[in-house]
Amino acid sequence: MSSLAFVCTALTALPVPGWAAASPAVKCTHKPGDDSPETSCISAKEALTVWGKRAAFVNPTSTTHLSAQDIQAYRMQTLGDIAERDPNLSFTNTTPNNPVLMVRGLGGTEDEGPVLYTPVLIDGIPVPSFAMGQMFDFSNVDVMRGPQLTEGINAFGGMVSAQSRDPGNRLGGALDFEYGTGNRKRATFSGDLPVDASTSLRLSVGGETADGYIHNRALDRRDTGGWHGWFGRIKLLHKDSAGGEWRFSLHHMLNHGGNDFFETPQHARNHVSYNTSEGVNDTEYLIGSAQYHRRFSQRLILDVTFGGASTDWRYSNPYSVFSANSGFTLPTRQIGGSVMLSGSSGTLDWKGGIYGQQAKRWAPYTFDMTPYYDSRTTATLGTANVAFMGELGWHFSKSWRLVPSLRIEHVDSSLSNWTSSMSGDTPYAYSMQDSLPRQTLSKTAPLPGLKLEYNPQPSGQLSQFGWLSYSRSFLPPNYSPYGSYSSTVSAPYASSYGNNLELGYRLGDLTGRWSVEATGFANFLSNLQVSATNGAGESLIGTAGTAHSRGVEATAHWKPLNTLQLNAFLGLTYAAYDRFVFGGSDYSGKQMAGTPRSNFGFSGEWHPVPGWTVNASVVRRGRTTLYPSSSIQNAPYILVDAQIEKRWKHWNVALYGHNLTNSSYFTRGLSGGYVVAANPRQLGFRVGVNF
């Protein structure tokens, strides 16, 4: 990596190698998908924004930036892998391939309703995080913490933005093969094909199969938690004569797997199951994205994104988990996009645009204990939203910038085709049918924001940047699709609001030798939407009258030698309900499930001799209760990862270890005491060739 590119990656709260301090004296343009060191820079006086974002060092929000090299070096293949190894992130899942991200304690309900606390974008198109599954051929993944008012889609807790690799301008390709614990086999191919001087294509395809990490002793099988699937992407990049850049991409992922994960804590901890069947866990997504970027002048930039996504999740538990056939199908269809303009003039810079999306989700659910009890519900959820957003930056002095912003969000929500049927013979034979006519609601919310930034000229070898910000966040109201009675389903849950304060400071050496960052935050929440069960046993979205989330994130980087880079991070979060009574239970004063109060870690990258790279990381995550409802707690645990890689001109070979201490912990819990265990120790090797 060139020294200029090293400066441009700068201080983005990254606890893995590849993160360094940047100078505010330059702002570097880095196109989505471009992971090359060739990066163009402009004077800070021009204050340009590129792709709606500012240079990392002067970005006034807590952000984790992961490059393709970081993702490979630490074998981060799902959002869960990212969440466990970065400050103040966590996740919950029912299967290893379907993680739902939580940021600073917020999130986890997106498999219960259509609301996304933390949207996940692939080439600018949002998808539910549980559908993302395996990550492949990304140039970078950015995790932004806290509300994002001017980033297109509404983001209440944060946002994850993944960019696929751009096509290269030279003919070439790469093959990778991997084999690891659990009989996991993975093969991928990627290739670049220049069409002409201004147009090129990139094709990425791959497949994966694994037995999983479960020993089902009732069936005498070791593949009931396994999966097999394939993934592919084709992307076109065209640069027109007017200076515009067109990107078209089509992504597809299909995964079939078992669902033998819910067990008692004792069995789950040992990755043993006594379920009488494997269950079903099938996921698929198809995403189409079109992006246009054009710099009309040195002071005016246009970015347009449009596309759609189709996601499907077919899920059923083994019969023995609840002594019932239980599960759902969860197809979602959505389409939308944004138009954003950014620019500057004198002491002012600005950014603004419009975002719109329409989505529909079908949510049938079955719980069949025939003849004792049988419950079946169906529902169709629809949402349409449009948002107008803008911000104006005023450099009122040489070192200070004031940035007021405003987002106006309008949402129309509907519930249609809702039906419920219940029957059984306990305590006597009965049969009930219920339905609702179409239910609709609308909500418009103004969401203001204000930032004060401090960005003095570099002094000696030091650069610094600080910010204080306020933002108003919003989650729209909607309906609970899995309720059993029309009286509860017809009553929508209320809008959630947050008042978020953030104070941050960065300090770095201009040469990239070291850098530090600390961010404090406090989010005061009202009507927070929470997945819960009422006294009648219905799975609903409830609202906590008041709640809060506050804490600190800190990161540090030090490069004592040209061949050695060390990193550290610390995350502290206290997220709790202040006033929340639901289903006859009082949760007031209790910590939000799935969120450890503390997590910290260290990582390093060492190049002992040319061609050799050693990566290692150690992360400790604190005690937490399980999401969504469980009296079982995760004790603090430690994750140790390592990789040794040797590279030749066209070949690379790597040995890796994931969770080397074989820490045993859980990722989801039910009130009945069943839990899902995280994956055990994983060892493997990877061989690759490029041509």
XYZ file of C-alpha atoms in Angstrom:
691
model
C 0.000 0.000 0.000
C 1.426 3.416 -0.925
C 1.896 6.018 1.791
C -0.790 8.194 0.213
C -3.339 5.397 0.208
C -2.311 4.601 3.773
C -3.114 8.162 4.768
C -6.445 8.027 2.952
C -7.702 4.953 4.809
C -7.320 6.931 8.024
C -8.724 6.575 11.455
C -12.082 4.937 11.007
C -12.401 3.139 14.346
C -10.936 0.007 12.829
C -9.551 -2.562 15.270
C -7.753 -4.548 12.600
C -4.721 -3.808 10.425
C -5.153 -1.395 7.554
C -6.224 1.567 9.701
C -4.020 4.596 10.100
C -4.131 8.293 10.786
C -5.018 10.661 7.973
C -4.207 14.254 7.369
C -7.054 16.759 7.179
C -4.898 18.790 4.814
C -6.003 16.566 1.948
C -9.254 14.843 1.103
C -8.951 11.717 -0.966
C -11.455 10.366 -3.438
C -11.950 6.635 -3.146
C -14.539 5.153 -5.443
C -16.806 2.368 -4.178
C -15.285 -0.953 -5.042
C -11.840 0.544 -5.708
C -9.358 -1.155 -3.408
C -6.284 -0.069 -5.308
C -3.656 2.309 -3.955
C -4.159 4.742 -6.829
C -6.158 7.451 -5.057
C -6.546 11.045 -6.166
C -6.504 13.870 -3.627
C -7.652 17.468 -3.693
C -6.995 20.465 -1.541
C -8.896 20.684 1.731
C -9.979 24.188 0.729
C -12.263 22.670 -1.907
C -14.088 20.661 0.796
C -15.476 18.179 -1.700
C -17.545 15.158 -0.821
C -17.352 12.016 -2.923
C -20.113 9.435 -3.071
C -21.904 11.385 -0.359
C -19.109 10.758 2.170
C -16.210 12.774 3.549
C -12.629 11.645 4.021
C -12.416 9.173 6.886
C -10.431 11.354 9.271
C -12.945 14.225 9.094
C -16.040 12.033 9.131
C -18.023 13.117 12.226
C -19.334 9.714 13.231
C -17.984 6.528 14.773
C -17.246 4.192 11.856
C -15.525 0.855 11.317
C -13.992 0.404 7.880
C -13.063 -3.100 6.767
C -11.102 -3.605 3.561
C -11.108 -6.789 1.510
C -7.720 -7.643 3.028
C -9.076 -7.233 6.563
C -12.073 -9.440 5.817
C -9.840 -12.187 4.442
C -7.098 -11.900 7.077
C -9.584 -12.414 9.920
C -11.962 -14.680 7.999
C -14.985 -12.438 8.501
C -17.640 -14.155 6.416
C -20.893 -13.019 8.043
C -22.099 -9.912 9.843
C -21.801 -11.915 13.048
C -18.035 -12.249 12.540
C -17.797 -8.465 12.164
C -20.035 -7.753 15.154
C -18.000 -9.904 17.558
C -14.708 -8.210 16.734
C -15.560 -4.512 16.774
C -16.536 -2.075 19.547
C -20.164 -1.857 20.686
C -21.537 -4.215 18.046
C -23.393 -7.443 18.792
C -25.769 -9.797 17.035
C -28.371 -12.475 17.483
C -29.167 -15.412 15.237
C -31.248 -18.545 15.031
C -28.684 -20.131 12.677
C -25.034 -19.202 12.017
C -25.835 -17.926 8.514
C -28.630 -15.533 9.558
C -27.183 -12.923 11.935
C -29.182 -9.829 12.876
C -26.938 -6.920 13.842
C -27.304 -4.776 16.969
C -25.482 -1.469 17.379
C -24.993 0.106 20.804
C -27.734 -2.157 22.162
C -30.310 -1.365 19.475
C -31.716 -3.931 17.045
C -32.691 -7.556 16.761
C -36.375 -7.397 15.743
C -36.161 -7.461 11.959
C -37.313 -11.083 11.703
C -40.458 -10.094 13.679
C -41.497 -7.136 11.532
C -40.481 -4.938 8.589
C -38.544 -2.339 10.584
C -34.751 -2.223 10.211
C -32.824 -0.735 13.137
C -29.580 -1.082 11.181
C -30.034 -1.284 7.387
C -27.538 -3.374 5.439
C -26.727 -2.045 1.966
C -25.071 -3.973 -0.849
C -24.027 -1.558 -3.584
C -26.494 0.942 -2.150
C -29.499 -1.427 -2.048
C -30.902 -2.347 1.407
C -31.477 -5.982 2.366
C -32.443 -7.560 5.705
C -29.236 -8.543 7.482
C -30.544 -12.085 8.095
C -30.557 -12.596 4.317
C -26.947 -11.560 3.758
C -25.467 -14.913 4.776
C -21.992 -15.380 3.347
C -20.087 -12.264 2.273
C -18.118 -12.560 -0.944
C -15.991 -10.365 -3.220
C -16.512 -7.097 -1.350
C -13.929 -4.337 -1.668
C -14.951 -2.878 1.688
C -17.602 -2.927 4.406
C -18.347 0.191 6.470
C -20.247 0.031 9.761
C -21.583 3.459 10.807
C -22.818 3.763 14.387
C -25.690 5.985 15.431
C -28.485 7.627 13.401
C -27.650 8.562 9.812
C -29.915 11.379 8.589
C -28.390 12.108 5.175
C -27.218 8.684 3.966
C -30.308 7.772 1.929
C -32.301 5.129 3.786
C -33.450 5.904 7.325
C -31.012 4.467 9.888
C -32.092 4.426 13.549
C -29.230 2.567 15.204
C -26.620 2.652 12.460
C -25.889 1.432 8.950
C -23.775 -1.205 7.215
C -22.666 -0.403 3.680
C -20.910 -3.090 1.614
C -19.418 -2.303 -1.788
C -18.614 -5.023 -4.279
C -15.305 -4.938 -6.112
C -15.164 -2.849 -9.252
C -14.135 -4.492 -12.547
C -10.467 -4.015 -13.344
C -9.155 -2.507 -16.572
C -6.945 -5.531 -17.318
C -7.853 -9.094 -18.232
C -7.295 -11.324 -15.224
C -8.804 -13.648 -12.698
C -8.352 -15.527 -9.453
C -9.249 -18.940 -8.045
C -9.507 -19.726 -4.329
C -10.086 -23.021 -2.543
C -10.677 -23.504 1.171
C -11.152 -26.484 3.465
C -11.824 -26.408 7.182
C -13.393 -27.870 10.297
C -16.871 -29.306 9.904
C -15.981 -30.600 6.440
C -16.382 -27.062 5.158
C -15.359 -26.674 1.515
C -15.461 -23.427 -0.415
C -14.396 -22.507 -3.935
C -14.577 -19.107 -5.623
C -13.659 -17.627 -8.975
C -13.451 -13.969 -9.946
C -12.396 -12.470 -13.230
C -12.144 -9.083 -14.948
C -12.887 -8.584 -18.637
C -12.231 -5.185 -20.270
C -14.752 -4.595 -23.059
C -13.102 -1.417 -24.336
C -11.133 1.497 -22.948
C -14.111 2.793 -20.959
C -16.086 -0.371 -20.107
C -15.234 -3.502 -18.156
C -16.990 -6.478 -16.559
C -16.342 -8.469 -13.402
C -17.737 -11.934 -12.717
C -17.622 -13.587 -9.298
C -19.035 -17.043 -8.613
C -18.560 -19.569 -5.862
C -19.989 -22.386 -3.845
C -19.770 -23.703 -0.333
C -20.759 -26.858 1.494
C -20.316 -27.912 5.119
C -21.540 -30.549 7.530
C -21.756 -27.918 10.267
C -20.673 -28.344 13.853
C -23.527 -30.394 15.363
C -23.436 -34.066 16.395
C -27.041 -35.304 16.396
C -26.905 -38.401 18.542
C -30.584 -39.254 18.081
C -30.068 -39.540 14.316
C -26.377 -40.503 14.504
C -25.525 -37.720 12.043
C -23.024 -34.875 11.998
C -24.548 -32.856 9.143
C -27.881 -31.671 10.623
C -26.468 -28.174 11.094
C -24.781 -28.151 7.700
C -25.474 -26.177 4.555
C -24.727 -26.040 0.865
C -25.170 -23.179 -1.526
C -23.745 -20.995 -4.227
C -23.342 -17.292 -4.866
C -22.556 -15.102 -7.823
C -22.241 -11.520 -8.967
C -21.771 -9.771 -12.283
C -20.833 -6.113 -12.376
C -20.329 -3.636 -15.196
C -18.393 -0.378 -14.926
C -18.636 2.234 -17.693
C -17.000 5.661 -17.759
C -18.682 7.993 -20.243
C -17.135 10.874 -22.155
C -18.749 13.439 -19.828
C -16.894 12.059 -16.814
C -19.786 10.044 -15.438
C -19.276 6.596 -13.926
C -22.013 3.958 -14.378
C -22.099 0.825 -12.237
C -24.578 -1.996 -12.801
C -24.478 -5.083 -10.610
C -26.562 -8.230 -10.180
C -26.074 -10.370 -7.051
C -27.529 -13.769 -6.224
C -27.066 -16.004 -3.178
C -28.839 -19.320 -2.568
C -28.258 -21.411 0.541
C -29.944 -24.611 1.748
C -29.283 -25.869 5.240
C -30.427 -27.726 8.300
C -31.707 -26.081 11.454
C -30.620 -28.349 14.280
C -29.497 -25.588 16.639
C -32.038 -25.120 19.453
C -31.084 -27.320 22.386
C -30.704 -27.208 26.151
C -27.700 -25.162 27.322
C -25.793 -28.278 28.376
C -26.200 -29.972 25.000
C -25.763 -26.795 22.944
C -22.529 -25.932 24.749
C -21.084 -29.264 23.612
C -22.608 -28.928 20.109
C -24.681 -32.037 20.690
C -28.313 -32.484 19.671
C -31.020 -35.017 20.407
C -33.592 -33.548 18.017
C -35.514 -36.049 15.935
C -35.106 -34.162 12.633
C -32.766 -31.595 11.133
C -35.260 -28.804 10.376
C -35.011 -26.392 7.451
C -33.051 -23.168 6.981
C -33.073 -21.969 3.361
C -32.187 -18.412 2.369
C -31.918 -16.615 -0.945
C -31.493 -13.105 -2.204
C -31.431 -11.483 -5.638
C -30.271 -7.867 -5.835
C -30.048 -5.528 -8.797
C -28.238 -2.199 -8.435
C -27.564 0.746 -10.739
C -25.292 3.569 -9.569
C -24.268 6.776 -11.329
C -21.552 9.137 -10.132
C -20.528 12.345 -11.853
C -18.424 15.312 -10.894
C -19.851 18.244 -12.867
C -17.175 20.568 -11.540
C -14.711 20.766 -8.692
C -17.640 21.952 -6.549
C -20.640 19.876 -7.652
C -21.133 16.099 -7.530
C -24.155 13.951 -8.395
C -24.805 10.436 -7.068
C -27.794 8.343 -8.110
C -28.641 4.847 -6.884
C -31.604 2.733 -7.941
C -32.414 -0.943 -7.585
C -34.375 -3.656 -5.916
C -34.021 -6.776 -3.818
C -35.884 -10.029 -3.461
C -35.133 -12.012 -0.305
C -36.570 -15.302 0.921
C -36.143 -17.154 4.194
C -37.753 -20.564 4.722
C -37.369 -21.690 8.305
C -38.712 -24.594 10.360
C -37.578 -26.097 13.648
C -37.119 -29.796 14.274
C -40.383 -31.203 15.628
C -38.813 -32.156 18.938
C -37.852 -28.553 19.858
C -41.439 -27.608 20.764
C -43.115 -30.998 20.144
C -44.708 -29.244 17.179
C -44.245 -28.425 13.533
C -43.242 -24.762 13.696
C -41.802 -22.341 11.183
C -42.380 -19.640 8.624
C -41.580 -18.412 5.146
C -40.503 -14.802 4.897
C -40.359 -13.466 1.330
C -39.637 -9.747 0.946
C -39.709 -7.646 -2.224
C -38.521 -4.048 -2.391
C -37.532 -1.389 -4.889
C -36.241 2.158 -4.486
C -33.359 4.545 -4.776
C -31.909 7.949 -4.077
C -30.666 11.069 -5.835
C -28.006 13.044 -3.974
C -26.155 16.282 -4.806
C -23.167 17.619 -2.913
C -20.908 20.578 -3.433
C -19.260 23.678 -1.986
C -18.971 27.403 -2.510
C -16.658 29.620 -0.524
C -17.074 28.950 3.180
C -20.209 26.834 2.598
C -20.594 23.208 1.562
C -23.805 21.294 1.207
C -25.422 17.959 0.539
C -29.030 17.067 -0.170
C -31.355 14.726 -1.960
C -34.369 12.485 -1.948
C -34.818 8.826 -1.086
C -37.796 6.570 -1.767
C -38.598 2.888 -1.316
C -41.546 0.537 -1.547
C -41.446 -2.876 0.152
C -43.748 -5.814 0.771
C -43.280 -8.746 3.120
C -45.360 -11.913 3.411
C -45.352 -13.461 6.884
C -47.191 -16.770 7.304
C -46.439 -18.706 10.494
C -47.392 -22.223 11.614
C -47.330 -23.832 15.063
C -48.900 -27.276 14.799
C -49.252 -29.581 17.812
C -52.221 -31.430 16.347
C -54.453 -32.714 17.871
C -53.675 -30.754 21.043
C -53.178 -27.315 19.533
C -52.811 -25.830 16.050
C -52.215 -22.174 15.216
C -51.731 -20.684 11.745
C -51.471 -17.024 10.845
C -50.933 -15.206 7.562
C -50.148 -11.557 6.936
C -48.884 -9.218 4.237
C -47.003 -6.116 5.334
C -46.483 -3.190 3.002
C -44.438 -0.046 3.490
C -43.782 2.926 1.258
C -41.592 5.782 2.348
C -40.092 8.915 0.911
C -37.552 11.168 2.567
C -36.134 14.604 1.794
C -32.797 15.341 3.395
C -30.121 17.969 3.404
C -27.282 19.514 5.355
C -25.395 22.805 5.112
C -21.833 23.170 6.340
C -20.532 26.598 7.326
C -16.786 27.105 7.903
C -17.280 30.096 10.173
C -13.590 30.138 11.081
C -10.379 28.518 9.919
C -10.768 25.514 12.242
C -14.491 25.333 12.958
C -17.476 24.117 10.946
C -21.160 24.200 11.908
C -23.479 21.737 10.141
C -27.268 21.892 10.610
C -29.214 19.118 8.868
C -32.813 18.083 8.392
C -34.514 14.903 7.256
C -38.253 14.730 6.635
C -39.432 11.135 6.586
C -42.922 10.089 5.442
C -44.050 6.461 5.780
C -47.246 4.677 4.715
C -47.708 1.228 6.275
C -50.345 -1.424 5.715
C -51.384 -4.836 6.982
C -53.509 -6.947 4.636
C -54.621 -10.556 4.228
C -54.277 -11.146 7.958
C -55.969 -14.361 9.064
C -55.695 -16.551 12.126
C -56.970 -20.042 12.795
C -56.623 -21.911 16.081
C -57.937 -25.311 17.038
C -57.322 -28.025 19.613
C -58.883 -30.371 22.124
C -57.537 -28.925 25.392
C -59.307 -28.276 27.730
C -62.093 -29.059 25.276
C -62.435 -29.297 21.511
C -62.530 -25.853 19.878
C -61.923 -24.119 16.561
C -61.505 -20.366 16.013
C -61.205 -18.317 12.847
C -60.303 -14.630 12.754
C -59.432 -12.093 10.070
C -58.984 -8.384 9.529
C -59.755 -5.995 6.690
C -56.825 -4.021 5.352
C -55.263 -1.788 8.007
C -53.336 1.360 7.083
C -51.488 4.157 8.827
C -49.252 7.067 7.886
C -46.610 9.042 9.697
C -44.470 12.065 8.861
C -41.513 12.893 11.072
C -39.107 15.853 10.869
C -35.651 14.767 12.040
C -33.220 17.623 12.743
C -29.515 17.337 13.359
C -26.662 19.651 14.296
C -22.888 19.122 14.276
C -20.013 21.265 15.443
C -16.634 20.214 14.039
C -13.118 21.210 15.022
C -10.470 20.663 12.349
C -7.325 22.773 12.835
C -4.432 22.817 10.425
C -1.819 20.150 11.189
C 0.688 21.157 13.826
C 4.084 19.625 13.253
C 3.475 15.937 12.633
C 0.031 15.882 14.287
C -3.459 16.166 12.855
C -6.614 16.296 14.909
C -10.360 16.368 14.448
C -13.195 16.664 16.940
C -16.955 16.832 16.787
C -20.066 17.310 18.885
C -23.350 16.256 17.321
C -27.057 15.947 18.016
C -29.502 13.971 15.878
C -33.142 12.981 16.142
C -33.859 9.398 15.087
C -37.093 7.667 14.124
C -38.545 4.199 13.588
C -41.953 4.190 11.883
C -45.033 2.541 13.393
C -46.388 -0.702 11.971
C -48.289 -3.872 12.836
C -47.262 -7.135 14.509
C -47.835 -9.833 11.859
C -47.549 -12.866 14.157
C -50.307 -12.027 16.638
C -53.126 -14.559 17.017
C -56.027 -12.215 17.803
C -57.439 -9.403 15.685
C -57.880 -7.206 18.759
C -54.107 -7.057 19.312
C -52.942 -7.164 15.694
C -55.198 -4.284 14.632
C -53.572 -2.006 17.231
C -50.309 -0.780 15.631
C -47.220 -0.284 17.716
C -46.084 3.300 18.099
C -43.238 5.195 16.455
C -39.876 5.096 18.190
C -37.844 8.253 18.678
C -34.328 8.908 19.852
C -32.344 11.974 20.816
C -28.718 11.077 20.182
C -25.678 12.998 21.427
C -22.134 12.158 20.318
C -18.770 13.643 21.226
C -15.675 12.447 19.393
C -11.992 13.243 19.033
C -9.242 11.897 16.758
C -5.520 12.489 16.934
C -3.005 11.073 14.501
C 0.526 11.216 13.231
C 0.727 12.473 9.645
C 3.111 9.694 8.696
C 0.591 7.052 9.764
C 2.746 5.733 12.618
C 0.021 6.055 15.251
C -3.489 7.335 15.835
C -6.133 7.323 18.565
C -9.857 7.979 18.641
C -12.478 8.195 21.391
C -16.232 8.651 20.997
C -18.807 9.096 23.732
C -22.525 8.762 23.031
C -25.877 8.979 24.778
C -29.200 8.088 23.162
C -32.449 8.902 24.975
C -35.261 6.763 23.558
C -39.040 6.836 23.706
C -41.513 4.139 22.603
C -38.632 1.837 21.719
C -39.864 -1.105 19.629
C -39.066 -4.449 21.288
C -39.905 -8.038 20.360
C -41.860 -9.519 23.279
C -44.549 -12.022 24.261
C -47.772 -10.922 25.944
C -49.807 -12.761 28.546
C -51.730 -14.657 25.847
C -48.534 -16.073 24.390
C -48.618 -13.888 21.264
C -45.348 -12.814 19.671
C -45.704 -9.056 19.258
C -43.716 -5.870 18.917
C -44.113 -3.954 22.155
C -42.903 -0.467 22.991
C -40.787 0.530 25.966
C -42.043 3.898 27.185
C -38.526 5.193 27.783
C -35.070 3.675 27.432
C -31.498 4.773 26.959
C -28.186 3.704 25.492
C -24.921 5.342 26.473
C -21.274 4.460 26.325
C -17.833 4.949 24.832
C -15.847 3.620 21.869
C -12.085 3.992 21.715
C -9.503 2.759 19.232
C -5.742 3.028 18.890
C -3.160 2.196 16.237
C 0.613 2.001 16.515
C 3.169 1.043 13.894
C 6.482 0.685 15.764
C 8.167 -0.933 12.739
C 7.485 -0.838 9.035
C 6.768 -4.569 9.261
C 4.558 -4.492 12.381
C 1.212 -2.855 13.058
C -0.656 -3.074 16.379
C -4.263 -2.099 17.080
C -6.607 -2.004 20.056
C -10.218 -1.135 20.744
C -12.543 -0.687 23.711
C -16.330 -0.579 23.727
C -18.531 0.228 26.740
C -22.318 0.236 26.420
C -25.066 0.444 28.986
C -28.417 0.002 27.232
C -31.446 -0.416 29.476
C -35.202 0.077 29.702
C -36.247 2.906 31.993
C -39.981 2.202 31.764
C -41.260 -0.971 30.089
C -44.154 -3.115 31.241
C -45.472 -5.704 28.786
C -47.383 -8.960 28.988
C -47.635 -8.739 32.762
C -43.862 -8.454 33.176
C -41.965 -5.373 34.285
C -38.653 -4.938 32.439
C -37.985 -1.455 33.825
C -34.358 -1.036 34.829
C -33.234 -4.180 33.018
C -30.394 -4.218 30.521
C -31.331 -4.792 26.889
C -30.768 -8.385 25.839
C -27.866 -9.379 23.617
C -25.649 -6.422 24.492
C -22.483 -6.853 26.584
C -21.564 -3.903 28.759
C -17.927 -4.173 27.752
C -15.844 -5.534 24.918
C -12.222 -4.916 24.053
C -9.588 -6.409 21.844
C -6.097 -6.309 20.368
C -4.876 -7.225 16.914
C -1.653 -7.162 14.970
C -0.178 -7.708 11.543
C 3.455 -8.750 11.133
C 5.544 -9.226 7.989
C 8.595 -11.115 9.298
C 10.093 -11.532 5.815
C 8.877 -10.536 2.346
C 5.947 -12.673 1.222
C 4.938 -13.772 4.728
C 2.116 -12.250 6.798
C 0.986 -13.169 10.303
C -2.336 -11.843 11.626
C -3.658 -12.368 15.136
C -6.438 -10.903 17.271
C -7.739 -11.366 20.811
C -11.196 -10.088 21.801
C -12.958 -10.276 25.160
C -16.726 -9.810 25.279
C -18.503 -9.171 28.549
C -21.449 -10.828 30.243
C -24.875 -10.496 28.625
C -28.350 -11.976 28.661
C -29.589 -13.741 25.547
C -31.893 -12.175 22.985
C -34.893 -12.047 22.793
C -36.049 -13.462 26.121
C -34.070 -15.749 28.354
C -32.983 -16.014 31.948
C -29.781 -17.656 30.701
C -26.679 -15.481 30.540
C -23.511 -15.640 28.521
C -20.512 -15.518 30.789
C -17.633 -13.353 29.515
C -15.700 -15.118 26.767
C -12.537 -14.638 24.730
C -12.135 -15.057 20.971
C -8.673 -15.697 19.513
C -8.133 -15.701 15.738
C -4.936 -16.152 13.763
C -3.757 -16.608 10.194
C -0.376 -17.270 8.570
C -0.156 -16.528 4.867
C 2.592 -17.006 2.301
C 2.399 -15.178 -1.045
C 4.363 -15.766 -4.239
C 3.964 -13.951 -7.515
C 0.707 -15.695 -8.480
C 0.048 -18.020 -5.541
C -0.983 -17.666 -1.925
C -1.406 -20.277 0.807
C -2.849 -19.601 4.257
C -3.512 -21.513 7.473
C -6.164 -20.011 9.759
C -7.767 -20.560 13.128
C -11.074 -19.077 14.288
C -12.074 -19.072 17.972
C -8.851 -20.899 18.812
C -9.688 -21.056 22.526
C -12.871 -22.960 21.619
C -14.939 -20.552 23.724
C -18.452 -21.818 24.333
C -21.271 -19.259 24.322
C -24.789 -18.721 22.983
C -26.243 -16.402 20.338
C -29.979 -16.705 21.018
C -32.265 -17.870 23.806
C -35.937 -18.640 24.334
C -37.901 -18.157 27.524
C -38.414 -21.937 27.681
C -34.667 -22.437 28.162
C -33.589 -23.530 24.680
C -30.540 -21.788 23.236
C -28.447 -21.583 20.063
C -24.700 -22.066 20.483
C -22.045 -20.187 18.542
C -19.661 -22.107 16.325
C -16.793 -23.954 18.041
C -13.101 -23.762 17.126
C -12.530 -23.752 13.354
C -9.254 -24.627 11.631
C -8.547 -24.672 7.930
C -6.337 -23.765 5.010
C -6.807 -21.714 1.862
C -5.021 -21.897 -1.487
C -5.339 -19.249 -4.166
C -3.932 -18.409 -7.569
C -4.309 -15.299 -9.701
C -3.617 -15.022 -13.402
